[in-house]
Coordinates of N, CA and C in Angstrom, one line a residue:
M1 N 49.3 -123.0 122.0 CA 49.6 -124.3 122.7 C 49.5 -124.1 124.1
A2 N 49.3 -125.0 124.7 CA 49.1 -125.1 126.3 C 50.0 -126.4 126.5
V3 N 50.9 -126.0 127.8 CA 51.8 -126.7 128.3 C 51.3 -127.3 129.7
V4 N 51.2 -128.4 130.0 CA 50.6 -128.6 131.5 C 51.5 -129.6 132.1
A5 N 52.0 -129.2 133.4 CA 53.0 -129.8 134.2 C 52.3 -130.3 135.4
I6 N 52.5 -131.6 135.5 CA 52.2 -132.1 136.6 C 53.2 -132.8 137.5
F7 N 53.2 -132.6 138.8 CA 54.4 -133.0 139.7 C 53.6 -133.4 140.8
S8 N 54.1 -134.8 141.2 CA 53.6 -135.2 142.5 C 54.4 -134.8 143.4
S9 N 54.1 -134.7 144.7 CA 54.6 -134.3 146.0 C 56.0 -134.8 146.0
N10 N 56.4 -136.2 145.7 CA 57.5 -136.8 145.9 C 58.6 -136.1 144.9
V11 N 58.2 -135.7 143.8 CA 59.0 -135.3 142.6 C 59.5 -133.6 143.0
H12 N 58.5 -133.1 143.8 CA 58.6 -131.7 144.3 C 59.5 -131.6 145.2
K13 N 59.6 -132.7 146.1 CA 60.4 -132.9 147.3 C 61.8 -133.2 147.1
A14 N 61.9 -133.9 145.7 CA 63.4 -134.2 145.4 C 63.9 -133.0 144.6
F15 N 63.3 -132.1 144.2 CA 63.4 -130.6 143.4 C 63.9 -129.9 144.7
A16 N 63.2 -129.8 145.5 CA 63.4 -129.0 146.7 C 64.9 -129.3 147.6
D17 N 65.2 -130.6 147.6 CA 66.6 -130.9 148.2 C 67.0 -132.6 147.6
P18 N 67.8 -132.3 146.6 CA 67.9 -133.4 145.9 C 68.8 -134.4 146.7
C19 N 69.4 -133.9 147.8 CA 70.1 -134.7 148.9 C 69.4 -135.4 150.0
A20 N 68.1 -135.0 150.0 CA 67.4 -135.5 151.0 C 67.3 -136.9 151.0
I21 N 67.3 -137.7 152.1 CA 66.9 -139.1 152.0 C 65.7 -139.4 152.8
P22 N 64.7 -139.7 152.3 CA 63.4 -139.8 153.2 C 64.0 -141.3 154.2
A23 N 62.9 -140.8 155.2 CA 63.4 -142.0 156.0 C 62.9 -143.3 156.1
E24 N 62.0 -143.6 155.4 CA 61.6 -145.0 154.7 C 62.5 -145.6 153.9
A25 N 63.5 -144.6 153.3 CA 64.6 -145.5 152.2 C 65.4 -146.3 153.4
G26 N 65.8 -146.3 154.5 CA 66.5 -147.0 155.5 C 66.1 -147.9 156.3
E27 N 67.0 -148.4 156.9 CA 66.7 -149.7 157.8 C 67.2 -148.8 159.3
N28 N 66.2 -149.2 160.2 CA 66.6 -149.0 161.5 C 67.5 -149.7 162.1
V29 N 68.6 -149.5 162.9 CA 69.4 -150.1 163.4 C 70.3 -149.5 164.5
T30 N 70.9 -150.4 165.5 CA 71.4 -150.1 166.9 C 72.8 -150.2 166.4
I31 N 73.6 -149.2 166.8 CA 75.2 -149.4 166.7 C 75.7 -150.1 168.2
A32 N 76.6 -151.2 168.1 CA 76.8 -151.7 169.2 C 78.3 -151.2 169.5
G33 N 78.9 -150.6 168.7 CA 80.5 -149.9 168.9 C 81.2 -149.7 167.9
K34 N 82.8 -149.7 167.9 CA 83.4 -149.7 166.5 C 84.5 -150.8 166.5
D35 N 85.3 -150.9 165.3 CA 86.4 -151.8 165.4 C 87.5 -151.1 165.3
E36 N 89.0 -151.5 165.4 CA 90.0 -150.9 165.1 C 90.2 -150.5 164.0
Q37 N 89.7 -150.8 162.6 CA 89.8 -150.5 161.3 C 88.9 -149.0 161.5
G38 N 87.9 -148.7 162.2 CA 87.2 -147.6 161.9 C 85.8 -147.9 161.3
H39 N 85.2 -148.8 161.4 CA 84.1 -149.5 161.1 C 83.2 -149.5 162.5
L40 N 81.8 -149.2 162.0 CA 80.8 -149.1 163.0 C 80.4 -150.7 163.1
L41 N 80.2 -151.1 164.4 CA 79.5 -152.5 164.4 C 78.0 -152.4 165.0
L42 N 77.3 -152.9 164.1 CA 76.0 -153.1 164.6 C 75.5 -154.3 165.6
A43 N 74.7 -153.8 166.4 CA 74.1 -154.9 167.1 C 73.8 -156.4 166.7
D44 N 73.4 -156.2 165.3 CA 73.2 -157.7 164.6 C 74.3 -158.3 163.9
G45 N 75.8 -157.6 164.6 CA 76.9 -158.3 164.1 C 77.5 -157.8 162.8
R46 N 76.5 -156.8 161.9 CA 77.1 -156.4 160.4 C 78.4 -155.1 160.7
R47 N 79.0 -155.1 160.0 CA 80.0 -153.8 160.2 C 79.5 -152.9 158.7
I48 N 79.8 -151.5 159.1 CA 79.6 -150.4 158.4 C 80.5 -149.8 158.3
R49 N 80.9 -149.5 157.0 CA 82.1 -148.3 156.6 C 81.2 -147.1 156.1
L50 N 81.3 -146.1 156.6 CA 80.7 -144.7 156.4 C 81.2 -144.3 155.0
A51 N 80.2 -144.4 154.0 CA 80.2 -143.9 152.7 C 81.2 -142.4 152.4
G52 N 81.9 -142.2 151.8 CA 82.6 -141.1 151.7 C 83.6 -140.7 152.4
V53 N 83.8 -141.3 153.5 CA 84.9 -141.0 154.5 C 86.2 -141.7 154.6
D54 N 87.4 -141.1 154.8 CA 88.7 -141.7 154.6 C 88.6 -142.6 156.0
L55 N 88.8 -143.6 156.0 CA 88.9 -144.4 157.5 C 90.2 -144.0 158.3
S56 N 91.4 -143.6 157.5 CA 92.6 -143.4 158.1 C 92.4 -142.5 159.0
S57 N 91.3 -141.3 158.7 CA 91.6 -139.8 159.7 C 90.3 -139.9 160.4
L58 N 89.7 -141.2 160.4 CA 88.3 -141.2 161.3 C 88.5 -141.2 162.7
R59 N 87.8 -140.1 163.4 CA 87.7 -140.4 165.1 C 86.5 -140.3 165.5
L60 N 85.9 -141.7 165.4 CA 84.7 -142.0 165.8 C 84.7 -141.6 167.4
P61 N 83.3 -141.2 167.8 CA 83.1 -141.0 169.0 C 82.3 -142.1 169.7
D62 N 82.1 -142.6 171.0 CA 81.4 -143.7 171.3 C 79.9 -143.6 171.1
L63 N 79.4 -144.7 170.1 CA 78.1 -144.3 169.7 C 77.3 -145.4 170.0
A64 N 78.0 -146.4 171.1 CA 77.5 -147.9 171.6 C 76.0 -147.6 171.9
D65 N 74.8 -148.4 171.5 CA 73.4 -148.2 172.0 C 72.8 -147.2 171.4
T66 N 73.3 -146.5 170.1 CA 72.7 -145.7 169.5 C 71.9 -145.8 168.7
T67 N 70.7 -145.6 168.3 CA 69.7 -146.0 167.0 C 70.0 -145.1 165.9
A68 N 70.2 -145.6 164.6 CA 70.2 -145.1 163.5 C 69.7 -145.7 162.4
T69 N 69.5 -144.7 161.4 CA 69.1 -145.3 160.2 C 70.2 -145.7 159.0
L70 N 70.2 -146.9 158.7 CA 71.5 -147.2 157.8 C 70.7 -147.4 156.0
V71 N 71.4 -146.2 155.4 CA 71.0 -146.3 153.9 C 72.3 -146.9 153.2
G72 N 72.0 -147.6 152.7 CA 73.1 -148.5 151.7 C 72.9 -149.9 150.7
P73 N 73.9 -150.2 150.3 CA 73.5 -151.4 149.5 C 73.4 -152.7 150.7
A74 N 72.6 -153.5 150.3 CA 72.6 -154.9 151.4 C 73.6 -155.8 151.4
T75 N 74.4 -155.7 150.2 CA 75.5 -156.8 150.2 C 76.8 -156.3 150.5
P76 N 77.6 -157.0 151.5 CA 79.0 -156.5 151.9 C 79.9 -156.4 150.9
D77 N 81.1 -155.6 151.1 CA 82.3 -155.6 149.9 C 82.9 -156.6 150.2
R78 N 83.9 -156.6 149.5 CA 84.9 -157.7 149.3 C 85.5 -158.1 150.8
H79 N 85.7 -156.8 151.7 CA 86.1 -157.2 153.1 C 85.0 -157.4 154.4
G80 N 83.9 -157.6 153.8 CA 82.6 -158.1 154.4 C 81.8 -156.7 155.4
A81 N 82.1 -155.6 155.0 CA 81.7 -154.5 155.4 C 80.6 -154.0 154.5
L82 N 79.5 -153.3 155.1 CA 78.8 -152.5 154.2 C 79.0 -151.3 154.0
R83 N 79.0 -150.5 152.8 CA 79.5 -149.0 152.7 C 78.2 -148.3 152.6
G84 N 77.8 -147.4 153.8 CA 76.7 -146.9 153.5 C 76.8 -145.4 154.6
A85 N 75.4 -145.0 154.4 CA 75.4 -143.7 155.3 C 74.5 -144.0 156.6
L86 N 74.9 -143.4 157.6 CA 74.2 -143.7 158.8 C 73.6 -142.4 159.2
Y87 N 72.3 -142.2 159.3 CA 71.7 -141.1 160.0 C 71.4 -140.9 161.5
L88 N 71.5 -140.2 162.1 CA 71.2 -139.9 163.8 C 70.4 -139.1 163.7
E89 N 69.0 -139.2 164.5 CA 68.0 -138.2 164.5 C 67.9 -137.2 163.2
G90 N 68.0 -138.0 162.1 CA 67.9 -137.5 160.9 C 69.2 -136.7 160.3
R91 N 70.1 -136.6 161.0 CA 71.4 -136.1 160.4 C 72.3 -136.8 160.0
D92 N 72.9 -136.7 159.0 CA 73.8 -137.8 158.3 C 75.5 -137.6 159.2
L93 N 75.6 -138.8 159.8 CA 76.7 -139.2 160.5 C 78.0 -138.7 159.8
A94 N 78.1 -139.0 158.5 CA 79.5 -138.5 157.9 C 79.5 -136.9 157.7
A95 N 78.5 -136.2 157.5 CA 78.6 -134.8 157.4 C 78.9 -134.1 158.4
D96 N 78.2 -134.9 159.8 CA 78.6 -134.3 161.4 C 79.9 -134.4 161.5
L97 N 80.4 -135.7 161.5 CA 81.9 -135.9 161.9 C 82.6 -135.0 160.9
A98 N 82.5 -134.7 159.6 CA 83.0 -133.7 159.0 C 83.5 -132.2 159.4
A99 N 82.0 -131.8 159.7 CA 81.7 -130.7 160.3 C 82.6 -130.3 161.7
R100 N 82.7 -131.7 162.6 CA 83.4 -131.2 163.8 C 84.8 -131.9 163.7
G101 N 85.6 -131.8 162.3 CA 86.6 -132.3 162.4 C 87.2 -133.7 162.6
L102 N 86.3 -134.5 162.8 CA 86.5 -136.2 163.3 C 86.7 -136.8 162.0
A103 N 86.5 -136.3 160.7 CA 86.5 -137.3 159.8 C 87.1 -136.1 158.2
R104 N 87.7 -137.0 157.5 CA 88.4 -136.3 156.2 C 87.6 -136.8 155.3
I105 N 86.7 -136.2 154.2 CA 86.1 -137.1 153.2 C 87.0 -137.2 152.1
R106 N 86.6 -138.5 151.5 CA 87.3 -139.1 150.2 C 86.3 -139.8 149.6
P107 N 86.0 -139.0 148.2 CA 85.0 -139.5 147.5 C 85.7 -140.4 146.5
S108 N 84.5 -141.5 146.5 CA 84.7 -142.8 145.9 C 84.1 -143.2 144.9
V109 N 84.6 -143.7 143.9 CA 83.8 -144.2 142.7 C 82.7 -145.1 142.8
G110 N 81.4 -144.6 142.5 CA 80.3 -145.8 142.6 C 79.4 -145.5 144.1
E111 N 79.9 -144.5 144.8 CA 79.4 -144.1 146.1 C 78.0 -142.9 145.5
D112 N 77.0 -143.2 145.7 CA 75.9 -142.0 145.4 C 75.4 -141.2 146.4
L113 N 76.5 -140.4 146.8 CA 76.5 -139.4 147.8 C 76.2 -137.9 147.7
C114 N 76.1 -137.1 148.1 CA 76.1 -135.3 148.0 C 77.3 -135.0 148.4
Y115 N 78.3 -135.1 147.8 CA 79.7 -134.8 148.2 C 80.0 -133.2 148.7
T116 N 79.0 -132.2 147.7 CA 79.0 -131.1 148.0 C 78.8 -130.7 149.4
E117 N 78.1 -131.2 150.2 CA 77.5 -131.2 151.5 C 78.7 -131.7 152.5
L118 N 79.1 -132.8 152.0 CA 80.3 -133.3 153.0 C 81.8 -132.6 152.6
M119 N 82.0 -132.0 151.4 CA 83.2 -131.3 151.5 C 83.0 -130.1 152.1
T120 N 81.6 -129.5 151.9 CA 81.7 -127.9 152.6 C 82.0 -128.4 154.1
A121 N 81.1 -129.3 154.7 CA 81.2 -129.4 156.1 C 83.1 -129.9 156.4
E122 N 83.8 -130.6 155.6 CA 85.0 -130.6 155.8 C 86.0 -129.2 155.9
D123 N 85.5 -128.6 154.7 CA 86.1 -127.3 154.4 C 86.1 -126.2 155.6
N124 N 85.0 -126.0 156.1 CA 84.5 -125.3 157.1 C 85.2 -125.8 158.5
A125 N 85.5 -127.0 158.9 CA 86.2 -127.5 159.7 C 87.7 -127.5 159.7
R126 N 88.2 -127.4 158.3 CA 89.5 -127.3 158.2 C 90.0 -125.7 158.4
R127 N 89.1 -125.0 157.8 CA 89.5 -123.6 158.2 C 89.3 -123.1 159.5
A128 N 88.4 -123.8 160.4 CA 88.4 -123.4 161.5 C 89.4 -124.2 162.7
R129 N 90.4 -125.1 161.8 CA 91.1 -125.9 162.5 C 90.4 -126.6 163.6
L130 N 89.4 -127.1 163.4 CA 88.7 -128.4 164.3 C 89.0 -129.6 164.1
G131 N 89.3 -130.5 165.4 CA 89.5 -131.8 165.5 C 90.9 -132.1 164.6
L132 N 90.9 -133.0 163.9 CA 92.1 -133.4 163.0 C 92.8 -132.2 162.4
W133 N 92.1 -131.2 162.1 CA 92.6 -130.2 161.1 C 93.5 -129.3 162.3
A134 N 93.8 -129.5 163.7 CA 94.5 -128.9 164.3 C 96.1 -129.6 164.4
E135 N 95.8 -130.8 164.0 CA 97.0 -131.6 164.2 C 98.1 -131.4 163.1
P136 N 99.5 -131.6 163.4 CA 100.4 -130.9 162.3 C 100.2 -131.8 161.2
G137 N 100.1 -133.2 161.3 CA 100.0 -134.1 160.2 C 98.8 -133.7 159.0
Y138 N 98.0 -133.0 159.4 CA 97.0 -132.9 158.5 C 96.8 -130.9 158.6
A139 N 97.6 -130.3 158.5 CA 98.0 -128.7 158.3 C 98.2 -128.9 157.0
V140 N 97.5 -127.7 156.3 CA 97.6 -127.2 155.1 C 98.9 -126.7 155.0
A141 N 99.7 -127.1 153.8 CA 100.9 -126.6 153.9 C 101.0 -125.8 152.7
D142 N 101.9 -124.5 153.0 CA 101.7 -123.7 151.9 C 103.0 -124.0 151.0
A143 N 102.5 -124.3 149.6 CA 103.2 -124.9 148.4 C 104.6 -123.8 147.8
A144 N 104.4 -122.6 148.3 CA 105.5 -121.7 148.3 C 106.5 -121.7 149.0
T145 N 106.5 -122.4 150.3 CA 107.5 -122.5 150.8 C 107.8 -124.2 151.6
P146 N 108.2 -124.7 150.9 CA 108.5 -126.3 151.1 C 109.4 -126.2 152.2
Q147 N 109.1 -127.5 153.1 CA 109.9 -127.5 154.6 C 110.8 -128.5 154.0

């Protein structure tokens, strides 16, 4: 009995990195700025909420006039924002912010993200006390010695 397996190049790539997003999967956009709630504002007027990121912890750098690739749903949430991922030069913005301690990751039901990468980036930043992890309000407390 012989078993024959046929793999297309796309299937092989998916097995190589299940979190990889092909560039053609997204839409090219220009970031115009940010609002006071932590949404990114696009040049066309849309608001983006980075999927997987806790808005209250977000420390967004100035990204005005930056070109990015938006991957996410085409319809806004009940607050008028698109919840999606932005890629700058092929890098996931949420993962980059988490790795630099500029965002805390908050998994949400219904988001199709690779949380392992995001949580690892956050964990490394927390251990190195980068960004918000150096602030007293985000310090990890010792449960054995309550204050």
